[in-house]
mmCIF file of C-alpha atoms in Angstrom:
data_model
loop_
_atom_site.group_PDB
_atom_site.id
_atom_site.type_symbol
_atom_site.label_atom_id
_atom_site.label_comp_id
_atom_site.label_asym_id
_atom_site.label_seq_id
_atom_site.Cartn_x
_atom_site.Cartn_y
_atom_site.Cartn_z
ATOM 1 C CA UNK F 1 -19.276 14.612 -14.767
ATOM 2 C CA UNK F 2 -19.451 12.060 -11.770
ATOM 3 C CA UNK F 3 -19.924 8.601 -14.164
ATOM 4 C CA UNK F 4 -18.373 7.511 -17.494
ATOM 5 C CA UNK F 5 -20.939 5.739 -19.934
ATOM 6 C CA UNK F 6 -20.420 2.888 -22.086
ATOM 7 C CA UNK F 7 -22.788 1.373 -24.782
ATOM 8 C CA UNK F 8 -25.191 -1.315 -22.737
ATOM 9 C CA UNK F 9 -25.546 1.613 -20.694
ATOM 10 C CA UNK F 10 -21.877 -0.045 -18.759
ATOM 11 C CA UNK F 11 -21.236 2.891 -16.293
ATOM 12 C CA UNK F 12 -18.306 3.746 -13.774
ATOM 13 C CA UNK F 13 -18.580 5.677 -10.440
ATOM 14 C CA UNK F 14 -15.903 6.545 -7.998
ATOM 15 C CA UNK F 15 -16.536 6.828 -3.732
ATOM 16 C CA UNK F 16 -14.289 7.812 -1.469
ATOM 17 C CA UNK F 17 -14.310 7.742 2.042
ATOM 18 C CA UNK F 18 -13.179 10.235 4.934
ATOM 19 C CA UNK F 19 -9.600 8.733 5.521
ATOM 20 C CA UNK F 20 -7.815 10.095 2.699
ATOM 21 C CA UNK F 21 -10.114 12.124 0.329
ATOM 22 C CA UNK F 22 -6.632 14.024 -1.033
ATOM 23 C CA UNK F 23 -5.647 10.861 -2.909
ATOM 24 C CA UNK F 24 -9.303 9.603 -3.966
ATOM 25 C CA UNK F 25 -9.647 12.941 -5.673
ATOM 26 C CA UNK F 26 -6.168 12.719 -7.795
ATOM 27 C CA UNK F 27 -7.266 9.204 -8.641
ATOM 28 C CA UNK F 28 -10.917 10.474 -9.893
ATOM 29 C CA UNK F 29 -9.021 13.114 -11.951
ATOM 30 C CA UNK F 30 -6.445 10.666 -13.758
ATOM 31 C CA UNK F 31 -9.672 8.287 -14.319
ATOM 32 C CA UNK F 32 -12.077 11.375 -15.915
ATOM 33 C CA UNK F 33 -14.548 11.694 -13.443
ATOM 34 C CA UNK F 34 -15.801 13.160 -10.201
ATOM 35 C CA UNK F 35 -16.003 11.624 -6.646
ATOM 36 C CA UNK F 36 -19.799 10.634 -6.316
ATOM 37 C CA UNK F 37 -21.533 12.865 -3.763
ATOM 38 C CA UNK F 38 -21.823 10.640 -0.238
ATOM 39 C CA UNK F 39 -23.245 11.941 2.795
ATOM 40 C CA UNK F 40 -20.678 10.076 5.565
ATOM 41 C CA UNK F 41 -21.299 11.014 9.252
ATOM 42 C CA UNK F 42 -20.618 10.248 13.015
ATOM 43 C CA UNK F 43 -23.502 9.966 15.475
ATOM 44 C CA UNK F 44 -22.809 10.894 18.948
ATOM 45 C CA UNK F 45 -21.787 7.382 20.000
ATOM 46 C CA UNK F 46 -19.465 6.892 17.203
ATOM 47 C CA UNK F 47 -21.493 5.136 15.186
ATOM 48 C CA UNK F 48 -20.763 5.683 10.952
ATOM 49 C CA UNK F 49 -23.881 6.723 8.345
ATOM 50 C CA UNK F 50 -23.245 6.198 4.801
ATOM 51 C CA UNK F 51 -25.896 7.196 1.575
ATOM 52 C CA UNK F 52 -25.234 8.098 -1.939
ATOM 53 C CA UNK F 53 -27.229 11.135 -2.973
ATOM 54 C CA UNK F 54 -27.132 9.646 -6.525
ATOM 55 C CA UNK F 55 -28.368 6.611 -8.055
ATOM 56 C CA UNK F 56 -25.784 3.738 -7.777
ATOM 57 C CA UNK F 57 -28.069 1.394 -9.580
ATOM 58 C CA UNK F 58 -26.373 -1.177 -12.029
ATOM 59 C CA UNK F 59 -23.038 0.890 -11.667
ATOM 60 C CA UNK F 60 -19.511 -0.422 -11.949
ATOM 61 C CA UNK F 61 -18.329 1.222 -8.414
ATOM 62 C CA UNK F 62 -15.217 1.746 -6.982
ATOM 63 C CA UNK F 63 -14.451 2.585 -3.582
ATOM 64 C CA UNK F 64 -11.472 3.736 -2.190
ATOM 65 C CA UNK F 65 -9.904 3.807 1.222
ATOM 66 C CA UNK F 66 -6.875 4.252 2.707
ATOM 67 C CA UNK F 67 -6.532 2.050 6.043
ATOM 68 C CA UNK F 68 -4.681 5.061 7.971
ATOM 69 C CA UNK F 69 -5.443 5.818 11.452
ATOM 70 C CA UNK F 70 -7.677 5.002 13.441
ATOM 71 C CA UNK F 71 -7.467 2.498 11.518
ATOM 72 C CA UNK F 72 -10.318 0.555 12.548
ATOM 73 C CA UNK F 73 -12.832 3.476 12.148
ATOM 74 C CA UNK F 74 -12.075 3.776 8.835
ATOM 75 C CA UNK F 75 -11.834 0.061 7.531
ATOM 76 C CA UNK F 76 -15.610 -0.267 9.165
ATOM 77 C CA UNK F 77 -16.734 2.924 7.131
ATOM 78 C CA UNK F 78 -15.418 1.322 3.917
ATOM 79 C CA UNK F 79 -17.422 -2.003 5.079
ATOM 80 C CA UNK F 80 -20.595 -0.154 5.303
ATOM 81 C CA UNK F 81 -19.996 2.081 2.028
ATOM 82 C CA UNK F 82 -19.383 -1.330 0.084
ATOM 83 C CA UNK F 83 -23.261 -2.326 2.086
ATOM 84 C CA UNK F 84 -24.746 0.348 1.170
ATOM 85 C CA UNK F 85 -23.975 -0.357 -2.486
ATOM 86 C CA UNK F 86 -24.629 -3.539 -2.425
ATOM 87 C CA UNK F 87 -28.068 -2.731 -1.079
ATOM 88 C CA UNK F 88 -28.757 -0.275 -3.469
ATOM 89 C CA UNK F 89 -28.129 -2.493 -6.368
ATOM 90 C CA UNK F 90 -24.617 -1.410 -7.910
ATOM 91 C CA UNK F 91 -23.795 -3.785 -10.494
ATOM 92 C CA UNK F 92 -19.934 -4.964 -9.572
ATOM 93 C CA UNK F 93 -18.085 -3.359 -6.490
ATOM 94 C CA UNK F 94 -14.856 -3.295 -6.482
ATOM 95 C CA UNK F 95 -12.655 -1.973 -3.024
ATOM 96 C CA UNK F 96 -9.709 -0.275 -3.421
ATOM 97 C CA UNK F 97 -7.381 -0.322 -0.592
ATOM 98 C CA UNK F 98 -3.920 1.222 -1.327
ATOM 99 C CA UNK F 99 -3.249 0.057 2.045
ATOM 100 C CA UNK F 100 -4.645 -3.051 3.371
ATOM 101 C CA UNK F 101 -5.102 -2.926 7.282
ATOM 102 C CA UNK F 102 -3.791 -5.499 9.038
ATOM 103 C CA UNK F 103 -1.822 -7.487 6.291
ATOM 104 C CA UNK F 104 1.429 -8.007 8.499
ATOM 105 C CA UNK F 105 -1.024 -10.765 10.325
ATOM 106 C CA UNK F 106 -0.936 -13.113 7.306
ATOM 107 C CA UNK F 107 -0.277 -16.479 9.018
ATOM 108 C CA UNK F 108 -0.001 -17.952 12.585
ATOM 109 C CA UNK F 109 3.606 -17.684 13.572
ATOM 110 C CA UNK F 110 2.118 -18.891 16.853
ATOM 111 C CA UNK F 111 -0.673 -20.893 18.609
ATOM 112 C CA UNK F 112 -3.609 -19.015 19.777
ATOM 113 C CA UNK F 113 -3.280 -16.216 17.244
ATOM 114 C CA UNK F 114 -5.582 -15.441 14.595
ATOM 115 C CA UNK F 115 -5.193 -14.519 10.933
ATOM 116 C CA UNK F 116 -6.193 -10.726 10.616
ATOM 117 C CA UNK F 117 -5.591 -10.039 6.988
ATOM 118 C CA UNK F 118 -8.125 -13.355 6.283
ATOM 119 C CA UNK F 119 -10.625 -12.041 8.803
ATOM 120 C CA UNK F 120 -10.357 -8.327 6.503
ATOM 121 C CA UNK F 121 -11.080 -10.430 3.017
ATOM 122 C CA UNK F 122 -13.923 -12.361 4.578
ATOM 123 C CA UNK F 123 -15.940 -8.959 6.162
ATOM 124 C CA UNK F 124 -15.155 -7.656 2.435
ATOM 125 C CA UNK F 125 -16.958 -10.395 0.707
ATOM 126 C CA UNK F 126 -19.422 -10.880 3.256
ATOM 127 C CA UNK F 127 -20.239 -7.040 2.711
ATOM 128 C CA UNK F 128 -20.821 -7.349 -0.578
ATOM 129 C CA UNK F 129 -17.603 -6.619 -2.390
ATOM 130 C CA UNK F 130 -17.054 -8.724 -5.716
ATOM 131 C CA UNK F 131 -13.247 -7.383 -5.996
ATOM 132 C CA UNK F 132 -9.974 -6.109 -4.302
ATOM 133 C CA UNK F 133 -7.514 -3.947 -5.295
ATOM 134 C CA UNK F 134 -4.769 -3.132 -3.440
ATOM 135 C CA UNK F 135 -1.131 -1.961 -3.714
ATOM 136 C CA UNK F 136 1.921 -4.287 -2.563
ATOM 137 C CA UNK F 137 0.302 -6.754 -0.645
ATOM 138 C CA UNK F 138 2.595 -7.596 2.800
ATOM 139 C CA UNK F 139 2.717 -10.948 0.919
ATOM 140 C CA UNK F 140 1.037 -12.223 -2.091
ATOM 141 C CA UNK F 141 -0.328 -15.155 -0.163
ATOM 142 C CA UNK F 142 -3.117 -12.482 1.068
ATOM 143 C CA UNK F 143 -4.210 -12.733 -2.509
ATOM 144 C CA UNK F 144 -5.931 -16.069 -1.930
ATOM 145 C CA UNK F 145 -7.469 -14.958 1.162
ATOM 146 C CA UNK F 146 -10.318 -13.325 -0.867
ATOM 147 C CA UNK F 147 -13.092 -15.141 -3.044
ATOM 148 C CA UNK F 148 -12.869 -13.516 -6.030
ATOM 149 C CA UNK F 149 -10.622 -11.533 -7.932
ATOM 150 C CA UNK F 150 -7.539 -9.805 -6.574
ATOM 151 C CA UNK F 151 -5.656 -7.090 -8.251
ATOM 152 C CA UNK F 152 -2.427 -6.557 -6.507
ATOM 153 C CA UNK F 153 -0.815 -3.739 -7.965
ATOM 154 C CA UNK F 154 2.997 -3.020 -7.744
ATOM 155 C CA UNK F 155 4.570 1.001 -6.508
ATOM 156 C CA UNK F 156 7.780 -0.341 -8.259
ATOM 157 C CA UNK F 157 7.412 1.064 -11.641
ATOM 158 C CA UNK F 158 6.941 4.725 -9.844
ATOM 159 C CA UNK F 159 10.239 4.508 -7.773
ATOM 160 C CA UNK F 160 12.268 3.043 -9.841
ATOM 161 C CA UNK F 161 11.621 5.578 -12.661
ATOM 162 C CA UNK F 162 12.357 8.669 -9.951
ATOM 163 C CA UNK F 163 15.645 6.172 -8.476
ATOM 164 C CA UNK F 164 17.073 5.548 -11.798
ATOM 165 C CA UNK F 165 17.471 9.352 -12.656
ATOM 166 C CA UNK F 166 19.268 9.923 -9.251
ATOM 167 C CA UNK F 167 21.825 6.674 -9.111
ATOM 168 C CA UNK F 168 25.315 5.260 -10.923
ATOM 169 C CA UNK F 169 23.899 1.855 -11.449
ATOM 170 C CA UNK F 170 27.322 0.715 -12.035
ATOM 171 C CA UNK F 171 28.224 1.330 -8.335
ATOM 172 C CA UNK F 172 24.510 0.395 -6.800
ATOM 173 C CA UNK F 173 23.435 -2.173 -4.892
ATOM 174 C CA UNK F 174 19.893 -3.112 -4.006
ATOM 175 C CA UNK F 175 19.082 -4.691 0.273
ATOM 176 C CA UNK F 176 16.572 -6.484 1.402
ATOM 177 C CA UNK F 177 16.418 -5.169 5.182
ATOM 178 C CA UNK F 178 15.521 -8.886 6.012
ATOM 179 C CA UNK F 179 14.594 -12.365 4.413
ATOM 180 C CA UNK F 180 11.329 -11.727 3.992
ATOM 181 C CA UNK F 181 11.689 -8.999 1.203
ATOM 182 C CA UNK F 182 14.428 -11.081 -0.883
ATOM 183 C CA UNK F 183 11.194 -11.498 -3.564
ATOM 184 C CA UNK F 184 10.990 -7.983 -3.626
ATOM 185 C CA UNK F 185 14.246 -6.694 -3.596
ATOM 186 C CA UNK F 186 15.051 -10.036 -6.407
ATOM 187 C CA UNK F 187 12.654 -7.794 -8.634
ATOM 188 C CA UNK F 188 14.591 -4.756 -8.180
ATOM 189 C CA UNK F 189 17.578 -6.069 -8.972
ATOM 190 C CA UNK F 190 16.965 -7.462 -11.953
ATOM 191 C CA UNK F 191 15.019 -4.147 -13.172
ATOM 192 C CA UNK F 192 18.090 -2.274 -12.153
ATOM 193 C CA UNK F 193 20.810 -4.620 -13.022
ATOM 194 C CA UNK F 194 22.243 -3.923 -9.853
ATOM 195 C CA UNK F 195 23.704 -7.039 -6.994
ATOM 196 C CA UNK F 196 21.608 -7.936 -4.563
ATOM 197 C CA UNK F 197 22.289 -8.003 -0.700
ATOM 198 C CA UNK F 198 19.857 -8.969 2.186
ATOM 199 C CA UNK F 199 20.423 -8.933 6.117
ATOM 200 C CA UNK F 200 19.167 -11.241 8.519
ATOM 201 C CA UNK F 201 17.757 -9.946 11.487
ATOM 202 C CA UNK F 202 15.991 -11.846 14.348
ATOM 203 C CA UNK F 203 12.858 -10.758 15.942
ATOM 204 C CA UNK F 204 11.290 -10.557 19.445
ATOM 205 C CA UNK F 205 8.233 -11.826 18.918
ATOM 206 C CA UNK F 206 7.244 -10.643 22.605
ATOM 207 C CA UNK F 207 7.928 -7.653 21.720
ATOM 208 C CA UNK F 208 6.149 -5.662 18.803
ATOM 209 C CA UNK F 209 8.504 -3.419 16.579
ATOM 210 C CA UNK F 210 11.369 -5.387 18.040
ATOM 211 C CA UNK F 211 14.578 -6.475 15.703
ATOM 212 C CA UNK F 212 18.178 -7.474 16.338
ATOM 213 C CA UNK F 213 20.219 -7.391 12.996
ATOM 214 C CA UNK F 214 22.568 -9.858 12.755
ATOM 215 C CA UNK F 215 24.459 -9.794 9.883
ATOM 216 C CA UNK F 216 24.659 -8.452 5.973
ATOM 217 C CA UNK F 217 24.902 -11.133 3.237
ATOM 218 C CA UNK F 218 25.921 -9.939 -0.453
ATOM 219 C CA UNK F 219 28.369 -7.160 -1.638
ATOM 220 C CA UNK F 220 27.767 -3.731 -0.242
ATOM 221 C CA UNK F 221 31.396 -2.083 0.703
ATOM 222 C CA UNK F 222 31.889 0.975 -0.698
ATOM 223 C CA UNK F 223 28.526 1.209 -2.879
ATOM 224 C CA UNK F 224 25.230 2.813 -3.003
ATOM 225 C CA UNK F 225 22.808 0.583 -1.229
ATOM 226 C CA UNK F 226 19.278 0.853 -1.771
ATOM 227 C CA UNK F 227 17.186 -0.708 0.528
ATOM 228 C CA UNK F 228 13.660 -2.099 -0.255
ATOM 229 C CA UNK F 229 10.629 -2.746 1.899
ATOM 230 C CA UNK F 230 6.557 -2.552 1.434
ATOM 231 C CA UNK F 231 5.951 -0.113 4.492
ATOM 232 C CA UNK F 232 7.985 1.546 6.990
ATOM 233 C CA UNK F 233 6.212 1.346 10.199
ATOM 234 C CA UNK F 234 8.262 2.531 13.485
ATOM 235 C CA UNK F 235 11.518 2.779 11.361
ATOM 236 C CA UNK F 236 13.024 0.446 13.988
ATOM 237 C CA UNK F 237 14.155 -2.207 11.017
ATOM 238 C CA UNK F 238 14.986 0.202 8.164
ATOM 239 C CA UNK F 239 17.499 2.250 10.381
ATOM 240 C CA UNK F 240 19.312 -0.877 11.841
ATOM 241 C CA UNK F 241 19.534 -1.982 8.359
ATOM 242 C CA UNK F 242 21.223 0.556 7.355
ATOM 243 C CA UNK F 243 23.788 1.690 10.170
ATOM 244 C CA UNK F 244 25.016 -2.507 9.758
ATOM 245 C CA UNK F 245 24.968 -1.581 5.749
ATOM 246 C CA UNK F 246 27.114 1.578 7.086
ATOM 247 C CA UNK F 247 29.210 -0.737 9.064
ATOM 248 C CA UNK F 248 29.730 -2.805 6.215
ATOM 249 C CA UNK F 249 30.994 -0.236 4.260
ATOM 250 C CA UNK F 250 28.380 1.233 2.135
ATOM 251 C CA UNK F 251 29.221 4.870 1.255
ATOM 252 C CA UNK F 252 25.673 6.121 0.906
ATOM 253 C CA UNK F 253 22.162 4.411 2.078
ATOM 254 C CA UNK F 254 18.852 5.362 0.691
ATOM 255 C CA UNK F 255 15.369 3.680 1.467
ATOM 256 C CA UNK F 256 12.820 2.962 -0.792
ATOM 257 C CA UNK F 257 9.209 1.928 0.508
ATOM 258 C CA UNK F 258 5.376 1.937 -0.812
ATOM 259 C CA UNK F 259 3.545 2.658 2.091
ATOM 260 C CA UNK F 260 4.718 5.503 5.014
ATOM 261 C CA UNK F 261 2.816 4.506 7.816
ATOM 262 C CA UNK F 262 5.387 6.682 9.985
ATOM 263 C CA UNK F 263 4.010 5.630 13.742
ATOM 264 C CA UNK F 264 5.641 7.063 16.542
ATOM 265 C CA UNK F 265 8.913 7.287 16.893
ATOM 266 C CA UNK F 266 9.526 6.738 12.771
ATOM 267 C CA UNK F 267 9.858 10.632 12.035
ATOM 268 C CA UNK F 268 12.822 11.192 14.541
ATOM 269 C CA UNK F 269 14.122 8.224 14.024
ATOM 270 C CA UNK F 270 14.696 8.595 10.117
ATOM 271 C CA UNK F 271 15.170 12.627 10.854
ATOM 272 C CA UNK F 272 18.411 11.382 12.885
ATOM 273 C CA UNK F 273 19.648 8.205 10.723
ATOM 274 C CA UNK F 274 22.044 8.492 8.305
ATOM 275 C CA UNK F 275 20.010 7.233 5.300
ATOM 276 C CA UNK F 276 20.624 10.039 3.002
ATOM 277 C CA UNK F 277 17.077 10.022 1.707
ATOM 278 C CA UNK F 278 13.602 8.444 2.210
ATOM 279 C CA UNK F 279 11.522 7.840 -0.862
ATOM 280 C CA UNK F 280 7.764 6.784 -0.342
ATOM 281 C CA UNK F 281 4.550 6.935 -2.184
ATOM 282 C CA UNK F 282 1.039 8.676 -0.985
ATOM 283 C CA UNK F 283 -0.677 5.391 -0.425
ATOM 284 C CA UNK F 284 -1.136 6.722 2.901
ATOM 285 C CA UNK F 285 -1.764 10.688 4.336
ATOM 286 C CA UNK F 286 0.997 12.426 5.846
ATOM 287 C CA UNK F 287 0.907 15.208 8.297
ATOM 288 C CA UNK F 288 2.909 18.035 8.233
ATOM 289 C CA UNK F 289 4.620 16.916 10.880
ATOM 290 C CA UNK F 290 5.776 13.544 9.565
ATOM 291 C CA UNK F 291 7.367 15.782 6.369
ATOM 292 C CA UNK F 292 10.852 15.992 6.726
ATOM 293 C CA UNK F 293 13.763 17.039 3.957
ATOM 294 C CA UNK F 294 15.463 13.923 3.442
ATOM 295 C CA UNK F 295 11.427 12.907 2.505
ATOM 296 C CA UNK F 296 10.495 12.569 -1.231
ATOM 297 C CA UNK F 297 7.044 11.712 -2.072
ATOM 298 C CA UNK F 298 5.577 10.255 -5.355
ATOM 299 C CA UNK F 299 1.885 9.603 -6.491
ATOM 300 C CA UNK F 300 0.803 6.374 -6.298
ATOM 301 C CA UNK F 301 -2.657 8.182 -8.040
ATOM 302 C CA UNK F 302 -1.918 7.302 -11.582
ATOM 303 C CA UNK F 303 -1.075 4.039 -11.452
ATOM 304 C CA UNK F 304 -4.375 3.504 -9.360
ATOM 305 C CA UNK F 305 -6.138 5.533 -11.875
ATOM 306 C CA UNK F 306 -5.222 3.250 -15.057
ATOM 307 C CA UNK F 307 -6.050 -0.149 -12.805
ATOM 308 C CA UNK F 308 -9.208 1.099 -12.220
ATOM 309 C CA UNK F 309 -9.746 2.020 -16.135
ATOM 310 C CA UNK F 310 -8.584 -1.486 -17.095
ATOM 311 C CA UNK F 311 -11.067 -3.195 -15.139
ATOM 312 C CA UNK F 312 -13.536 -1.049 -16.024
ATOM 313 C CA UNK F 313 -12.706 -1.913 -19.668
ATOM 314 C CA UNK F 314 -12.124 -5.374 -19.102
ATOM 315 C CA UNK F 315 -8.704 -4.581 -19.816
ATOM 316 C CA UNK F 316 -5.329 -6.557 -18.649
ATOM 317 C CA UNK F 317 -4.216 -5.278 -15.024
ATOM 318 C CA UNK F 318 -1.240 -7.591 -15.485
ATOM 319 C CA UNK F 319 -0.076 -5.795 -18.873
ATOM 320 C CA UNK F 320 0.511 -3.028 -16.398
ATOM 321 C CA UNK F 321 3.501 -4.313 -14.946
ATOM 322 C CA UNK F 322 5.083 -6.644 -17.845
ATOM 323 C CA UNK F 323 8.627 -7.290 -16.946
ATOM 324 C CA UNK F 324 8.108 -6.555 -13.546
ATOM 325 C CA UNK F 325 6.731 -8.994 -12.397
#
């Protein structure tokens, strides 16, 4: 079965492109259908082909993509999948990015520099797409980027159900590894019922993947600390967060982040830290390589899976994450 069918002939079809098919197809099984056949190639100059080799006509699609690398490549083959549905009449199309490319460029910190995660929403729209879905936005600003709806969904729910099995709330403590997580972390907390702590660090902003930590704020000396971010990138912040939580005191460090986007040198670097364990989602693909044993990973496929449903059923995204939020 590749569609679901309501009465008025309302009708659901899932696409996925080449950059992660592992996750699209756990998401089509938790939603009760099959991927929809697409025919996706590369001419010789690099160029992307996209068709359907069903009818997309009037259909409520959904197409995911995971903006892993090269990333570029496969943000521009999501562009033209949403174009080709749009040209072949699908009724709503919604794009489902666990990971959206480029949202760390939110805002100008600088003159002369552009606003990247804007740009993304407006090729979306101008493509054809009539929604977004994505999973912990780099902020929720990036939410009013986009004309039309937004459905940012939250990984919380998923590791704090796996974290509370493992920790003595009592003697826990949730970290922001900088100011711009407090938000985040703020949620956590009050889930958890655990303090809060954050540490201010200082950035080069010459310098990309560049931080100096400066100093922990909030009680942390001889606890559990659990420290919360959206991605973990080069590793560079998360592991100075926690050797100046180490310094501080804390007894035992564990990281908790949505998306693993593990670039070079993030694998040795976490390999040789002493966090005690690394717990991420599948938002992104991971290489056999960037698996290590301190590495737990949770599906992220689920909680994409009932999104998707509740749109399709004109349902209540938000209802999702009651008291979460």
């Amino acid at each position: 079965m590749t569609s679901i069918k309501q009465p008025g002939e309302k009708n659901l079809m899932l696409f996925s492109g080449r950059a992660y098919p592992e996750l699209a197809q756990e998401v089509a099984q938790n939603v009760g259908v099959s991927l929809t056949p697409t025919k996706l190639i590369d001419f010789a100059n690099g160029e992307i082909y996209a068709r359907y080799l069903e009818s997309v006509r009037g259909c409520d699609a959904f197409v995911i993509q995971s903006h892993t690398g090269p990333i570029n490549k496969w943000i521009m083959e999501q562009l033209i999948m949403v174009d080709a549905l749009k040209r072949a009449s699908a009724k709503r199309i919604t794009v489902v990015m666990p990971f959206f490319g480029y949202a760390r460029q939110d805002k100008k910190g600088r003159g002369r520099e552009p606003i990247t995660a804007r740009l993304m929403a407006d090729l979306f729209k101008t493509a054809g797409a009539d929604r977004l879905m994505s999973i912990d936005l780099h902020t929720s600003q990036i939410q009013g980027f986009f004309d039309g709806p937004v459905d940012h969904l939250f990984a919380m729910p998923v590791l704090e159900s796996y974290l509370k099995n493992k920790l003595d709330l009592a003697n826990t403590t949730v970290v922001s590894p900088d100011t711009g997580r407090v938000r985040l972390s703020e949620r956590w907390a009050d889930t958890l019922g655990t303090p809060l702590a954050f540490i201010h660090k200082r950035r080069d902003l010459d310098v990309a993947n560049s931080v100096k930590v400066n100093e922990v704020v909030g009680k942390v000396s001889g606890r559990t600390c659990v420290l919360i971010d959206d991605m973990i990138d080069t590793a560079g912040t998360i592991c100075k967060a926690a050797d100046a939580l180490y310094e501080q005191g804390a007894t035992n460090v564990i990281v908790a982040a949505t998306h693993a986007v593990f670039s070079d040198p993030a694998v040795d670097r976490l390999k040789n830290s002493r966090i005690s364990e690394v717990i991420v989602t599948n938002t992104l693909p991971l290489a056999e390589g960037s698996r290590f044993d301190k590495l737990t990973v949770l599906s992220i496929a689920p909680l994409i899976a009932r999104a998707i449903t509740e749109v399709f059923t004109d349902g209540s995204v938000t209802s999702m994450f009651e008291g979460d939020t």
